Coordinates of C-alpha atoms and ligand atoms in Angstrom, one line a residue:
M1 CA -10.1 5.9 -25.4
N2 CA -11.1 2.2 -25.2
S3 CA -13.7 0.8 -22.8
S4 CA -11.3 -0.1 -20.1
T5 CA -9.6 3.3 -19.9
A6 CA -13.0 5.0 -20.1
G7 CA -14.2 2.9 -17.2
L8 CA -11.0 3.7 -15.2
A9 CA -11.5 7.4 -15.9
E10 CA -15.0 7.3 -14.6
L11 CA -14.0 5.2 -11.6
T12 CA -11.2 7.6 -10.6
A13 CA -13.3 10.7 -11.1
T14 CA -16.0 9.3 -8.9
L15 CA -13.5 8.2 -6.2
R16 CA -11.6 11.5 -6.4
R17 CA -14.8 13.4 -5.7
A18 CA -15.6 11.1 -2.8
A19 CA -12.1 11.7 -1.4
R20 CA -12.5 15.5 -1.9
L21 CA -9.2 15.7 -3.7
P22 CA -9.0 18.8 -5.8
G23 CA -7.0 17.1 -8.5
L24 CA -5.6 13.7 -9.4
L25 CA -3.3 12.5 -12.2
V26 CA -3.8 8.8 -13.1
Y27 CA -1.4 7.1 -15.4
I28 CA -1.2 3.5 -16.7
A29 CA 2.1 1.9 -15.9
P30 CA 2.9 -1.5 -17.6
E31 CA 5.9 -2.0 -15.2
L32 CA 3.5 -2.1 -12.2
G33 CA 1.9 -5.4 -13.6
D34 CA -1.1 -6.0 -11.3
N35 CA -0.1 -3.4 -8.7
A36 CA -0.9 0.2 -8.2
Y37 CA 1.1 3.2 -6.8
A38 CA 0.4 6.5 -5.0
G39 CA 3.0 9.2 -5.2
S40 CA 3.7 12.7 -6.1
R41 CA 6.1 14.7 -8.4
P42 CA 8.2 17.5 -7.1
C43 CA 7.3 19.6 -10.3
G44 CA 3.6 19.1 -10.0
P45 CA 1.1 19.5 -7.1
A46 CA -1.5 16.9 -8.4
P47 CA -1.6 13.6 -6.4
L48 CA -0.4 10.8 -8.7
V49 CA -1.8 7.3 -9.0
G50 CA -0.1 4.7 -11.2
I51 CA -2.2 1.7 -12.3
G52 CA -0.6 -1.5 -13.5
A53 CA -1.6 -2.3 -17.0
D54 CA -2.6 -5.9 -16.0
L55 CA -5.4 -4.4 -13.7
L56 CA -7.1 -3.1 -16.9
D57 CA -7.7 -6.6 -18.2
D58 CA -11.1 -6.4 -16.6
S59 CA -12.5 -2.9 -16.0
R60 CA -15.2 -4.4 -13.7
S61 CA -12.9 -6.3 -11.5
A62 CA -12.7 -5.9 -7.7
A63 CA -8.9 -5.9 -8.1
L64 CA -9.0 -2.7 -10.2
H65 CA -11.7 -1.0 -8.1
G66 CA -10.0 -1.9 -4.8
A67 CA -6.6 -0.9 -5.9
V68 CA -7.7 2.5 -7.3
A69 CA -9.7 3.2 -4.1
H70 CA -6.8 2.1 -1.9
E71 CA -4.3 4.4 -3.7
I72 CA -6.7 7.4 -3.6
A73 CA -7.2 6.7 0.1
H74 CA -3.5 7.0 0.7
H75 CA -3.6 10.6 -0.8
A76 CA -6.9 11.5 1.0
L77 CA -5.2 10.5 4.4
G78 CA -2.1 12.5 3.7
H79 CA 0.2 9.4 3.7
V80 CA 2.1 10.5 0.5
T81 CA 3.0 13.9 1.8
S82 CA 3.8 12.9 5.4
L83 CA 7.5 13.4 6.3
V84 CA 7.6 11.0 9.3
V85 CA 8.3 7.7 7.5
P86 CA 10.9 9.2 5.0
A87 CA 12.6 10.9 8.0
L88 CA 12.9 7.6 9.9
E89 CA 14.2 5.8 6.8
R90 CA 16.8 8.5 6.4
V91 CA 17.9 8.2 10.0
A92 CA 18.2 4.4 9.5
A93 CA 20.2 4.9 6.3
W94 CA 22.6 7.4 7.8
A95 CA 23.0 5.5 11.1
T96 CA 24.0 2.4 9.0
V97 CA 26.5 4.5 7.0
G98 CA 27.8 5.9 10.3
A99 CA 28.2 2.5 11.8
M100 CA 30.2 1.2 8.9
L101 CA 32.5 4.3 9.0
A102 CA 32.9 3.8 12.8
T103 CA 34.4 0.4 12.1
I104 CA 37.1 1.7 9.9
V105 CA 38.1 4.9 11.7
P106 CA 39.4 5.1 15.3
A107 CA 36.3 5.2 17.5
P108 CA 35.2 3.7 20.8
R109 CA 33.7 0.2 20.4
W110 CA 30.3 1.2 21.5
V111 CA 29.8 3.8 18.7
P112 CA 29.1 1.3 15.9
L113 CA 26.9 -0.8 18.2
V114 CA 24.8 2.2 19.2
L115 CA 24.5 3.3 15.6
V116 CA 23.4 -0.1 14.5
A117 CA 20.8 -0.1 17.2
V118 CA 19.6 3.4 16.2
A119 CA 19.4 2.2 12.5
A120 CA 17.5 -1.0 13.5
V121 CA 15.0 0.9 15.7
A122 CA 14.4 3.6 13.0
Y123 CA 14.0 1.0 10.3
V124 CA 11.5 -1.2 12.2
T125 CA 9.6 1.9 13.4
A126 CA 9.3 3.2 9.8
A127 CA 8.1 -0.3 8.6
W128 CA 5.5 -0.4 11.4
R129 CA 4.3 3.1 10.4
R130 CA 4.0 2.0 6.8
R131 CA 2.0 -1.0 7.8
A132 CA -0.3 1.2 9.8
T133 CA -1.0 3.4 6.8
E134 CA -1.9 0.3 4.8
Y135 CA -4.6 -0.7 7.3
A136 CA -5.8 2.9 7.3
A137 CA -5.9 3.1 3.5
D138 CA -7.9 -0.2 3.3
A139 CA -10.5 1.2 5.7
H140 CA -10.7 4.5 3.9
A141 CA -11.0 2.7 0.5
V142 CA -14.1 1.0 1.8
A143 CA -15.6 4.3 2.9
L144 CA -14.7 5.9 -0.5
L145 CA -16.3 3.0 -2.5
D146 CA -19.4 3.1 -0.2
A147 CA -19.7 6.8 -0.8
A148 CA -19.5 6.1 -4.6
G149 CA -22.5 3.7 -4.1
L150 CA -20.4 0.6 -4.4
P151 CA -20.0 -2.3 -2.0
G152 CA -16.8 -1.2 -0.4
A153 CA -16.0 -3.9 2.1
A154 CA -16.8 -6.7 -0.5
I155 CA -14.6 -5.1 -3.2
V156 CA -11.6 -4.5 -0.9
A157 CA -12.0 -8.0 0.6
A158 CA -12.1 -9.6 -2.9
M159 CA -9.0 -7.6 -3.9
L160 CA -7.2 -8.9 -0.8
T161 CA -8.4 -12.4 -1.3
E162 CA -6.7 -12.5 -4.6
D163 CA -3.5 -11.1 -3.0
F164 CA -3.7 -13.7 -0.3
A165 CA -3.2 -16.5 -2.9
T166 CA 0.1 -15.1 -4.2
E167 CA 1.7 -13.9 -0.9
P168 CA 5.2 -15.4 -0.6
R169 CA 5.6 -17.9 2.3
W170 CA 8.7 -16.2 3.7
Y171 CA 6.6 -13.1 4.1
A172 CA 4.0 -14.9 6.1
R173 CA 6.7 -16.6 8.3
G174 CA 8.0 -13.3 9.7
G175 CA 9.2 -11.3 6.7
W176 CA 6.3 -8.9 7.3
L177 CA 8.0 -7.7 10.5
I178 CA 10.4 -5.7 8.3
G179 CA 8.1 -5.3 5.4
S180 CA 6.1 -2.2 4.5
H181 CA 2.8 -4.1 4.0
P182 CA 0.9 -6.1 6.7
L183 CA 0.1 -9.8 6.1
T184 CA -2.8 -10.0 3.7
R185 CA -4.5 -12.3 6.2
S186 CA -4.3 -9.5 8.8
R187 CA -5.6 -6.9 6.4
L188 CA -8.5 -9.2 5.5
R189 CA -9.2 -9.7 9.1
R190 CA -9.6 -6.0 9.6
I191 CA -12.1 -5.8 6.7
T192 CA -14.1 -8.8 7.7
S193 CA -13.8 -12.2 9.3
L194 CA -11.6 -14.8 7.8
D195 CA -14.3 -17.4 8.3
Q196 CA -16.1 -15.8 5.4
L197 CA -13.1 -16.0 3.1
T198 CA -14.7 -17.4 0.0
P199 CA -17.0 -16.5 -2.9
Q200 CA -19.2 -14.1 -0.9
F201 CA -16.3 -11.7 -1.1
T202 CA -16.9 -11.4 -4.8
A203 CA -18.9 -8.2 -5.1
P204 CA -22.1 -8.4 -7.2
G205 CA -21.2 -7.0 -10.6
F206 CA -17.5 -7.3 -10.1
A207 CA -15.5 -10.2 -11.5
G208 CA -12.5 -11.5 -9.6
G209 CA -9.4 -12.9 -11.1
A210 CA -8.2 -9.9 -13.0
R211 CA -4.6 -10.5 -12.1
Ligands
ZN1 ZN1 -1.0 0.9 0.2

């Protein structure tokens, strides 16, 4: 075990205890780049967190600490096991399929229109719910890091500040309305004031720029 994976193991163990999760399986995923992932496997009960290999470039970075805390927060808040968003997304998918079928089989004209409307409402509602879980995970990540004796708000804000620089313009210009993540600017605003968006977000002892 090298120093970055040893640091990651210690960090995840500390945050898992703070989140009161009975178990946690963490894996390093090169394909995630500088992102992280919270999920589960049908064959295993342990919550799963994937860490992009690029996040391990600096085991002391706010990017790594913030991402790990954020994904563990998703598990602690029950977002991964909630069935509401997947159900809405299934409704959206099936209503879209139904609308396409209704255009090629004999059916009243209003049927595909109603199905398209149902699909749109279900999709937008699912996206809105996903964005709400992102705000909640950020806030809980701050609480978990604080409970671990770390400067939670500063770490999460530093992580988001790095994301802010790379956010695509199309997303800021309205793409977020159908996206699963809120605008980074909005997430930052929830954590602290945008007026302070500069070096003071770099937590003492945590280097930024890991990704
Ligand atoms: Zn998230």
